[in-house]
């Protein structure tokens, strides 16, 4: 393994890295799963970083509004 891969491996397998990876399934993954499965989002309609950024922002706003309304 090269130096960067070795460092990443060490960080991911440290106590802090393992704790952060365990927390990810509770914090991040359900949001993406909800957007994809329940609201049918599979791909961006627009092209270009700026337009995709705007589209993702609108998706995030919609997700937060749904969360507040529930």
C-alpha positions as a printed NumPy array, in Angstrom:
array([[  0.   ,   0.   ,   0.   ],
       [  1.173,   3.493,  -0.632],
       [  1.514,   6.113,   2.066],
       [ -1.891,   7.76 ,   1.526],
       [ -3.801,   4.465,   1.472],
       [ -1.968,   3.281,   4.578],
       [ -2.823,   6.502,   6.43 ],
       [ -6.49 ,   6.268,   5.379],
       [ -6.609,   2.641,   6.539],
       [ -5.173,   3.606,   9.918],
       [ -7.623,   6.472,  10.358],
       [-10.645,   4.364,   9.379],
       [ -9.689,   1.559,  11.736],
       [ -8.789,   3.723,  14.717],
       [-11.234,   3.957,  17.624],
       [-12.405,   7.392,  16.449],
       [-12.769,   6.2  ,  12.842],
       [-14.835,   3.177,  13.829],
       [-17.082,   5.339,  16.027],
       [-17.649,   7.827,  13.197],
       [-18.46 ,   5.038,  10.736],
       [-20.985,   3.574,  13.171],
       [-22.62 ,   6.99 ,  13.59 ],
       [-22.897,   7.501,   9.812],
       [-25.588,   4.836,   9.442],
       [-27.732,   6.741,  11.951],
       [-27.076,  10.271,  10.691],
       [-26.614,  10.279,   6.917],
       [-27.735,   7.076,   5.252],
       [-31.452,   7.237,   6.172],
       [-31.749,  10.703,   4.619],
       [-30.325,   9.582,   1.269],
       [-32.4  ,   6.393,   1.385],
       [-35.56 ,   8.408,   2.038],
       [-34.85 ,  10.804,  -0.825],
       [-34.133,   7.932,  -3.213],
       [-36.753,   5.372,  -2.194],
       [-39.728,   7.327,  -0.9  ],
       [-39.468,  10.357,  -3.169],
       [-38.174,   8.679,  -6.314],
       [-35.032,  10.721,  -6.839],
       [-32.606,   8.756,  -8.992],
       [-30.681,  11.308, -11.03 ],
       [-30.23 ,  15.015, -11.499],
       [-32.238,  16.617, -14.282],
       [-29.764,  19.44 , -14.892],
       [-26.123,  19.44 , -15.942],
       [-23.198,  21.419, -14.599],
       [-21.897,  21.827, -11.07 ],
       [-23.759,  25.042, -10.355],
       [-27.119,  23.729, -11.568],
       [-26.683,  20.407,  -9.774],
       [-25.789,  22.305,  -6.616],
       [-29.01 ,  24.312,  -6.889],
       [-31.048,  21.178,  -7.587],
       [-29.512,  19.397,  -4.588],
       [-30.232,  22.45 ,  -2.426],
       [-33.888,  22.311,  -3.442],
       [-33.987,  18.606,  -2.584],
       [-32.444,  19.335,   0.808],
       [-34.986,  22.103,   1.488],
       [-37.834,  19.775,   0.513],
       [-36.449,  17.035,   2.778],
       [-36.171,  19.437,   5.718],
       [-39.713,  20.731,   5.158],
       [-41.045,  17.159,   5.073],
       [-39.165,  16.415,   8.27 ],
       [-40.577,  19.494,  10.031],
       [-44.121,  18.742,   8.861],
       [-44.018,  15.154,  10.123]])
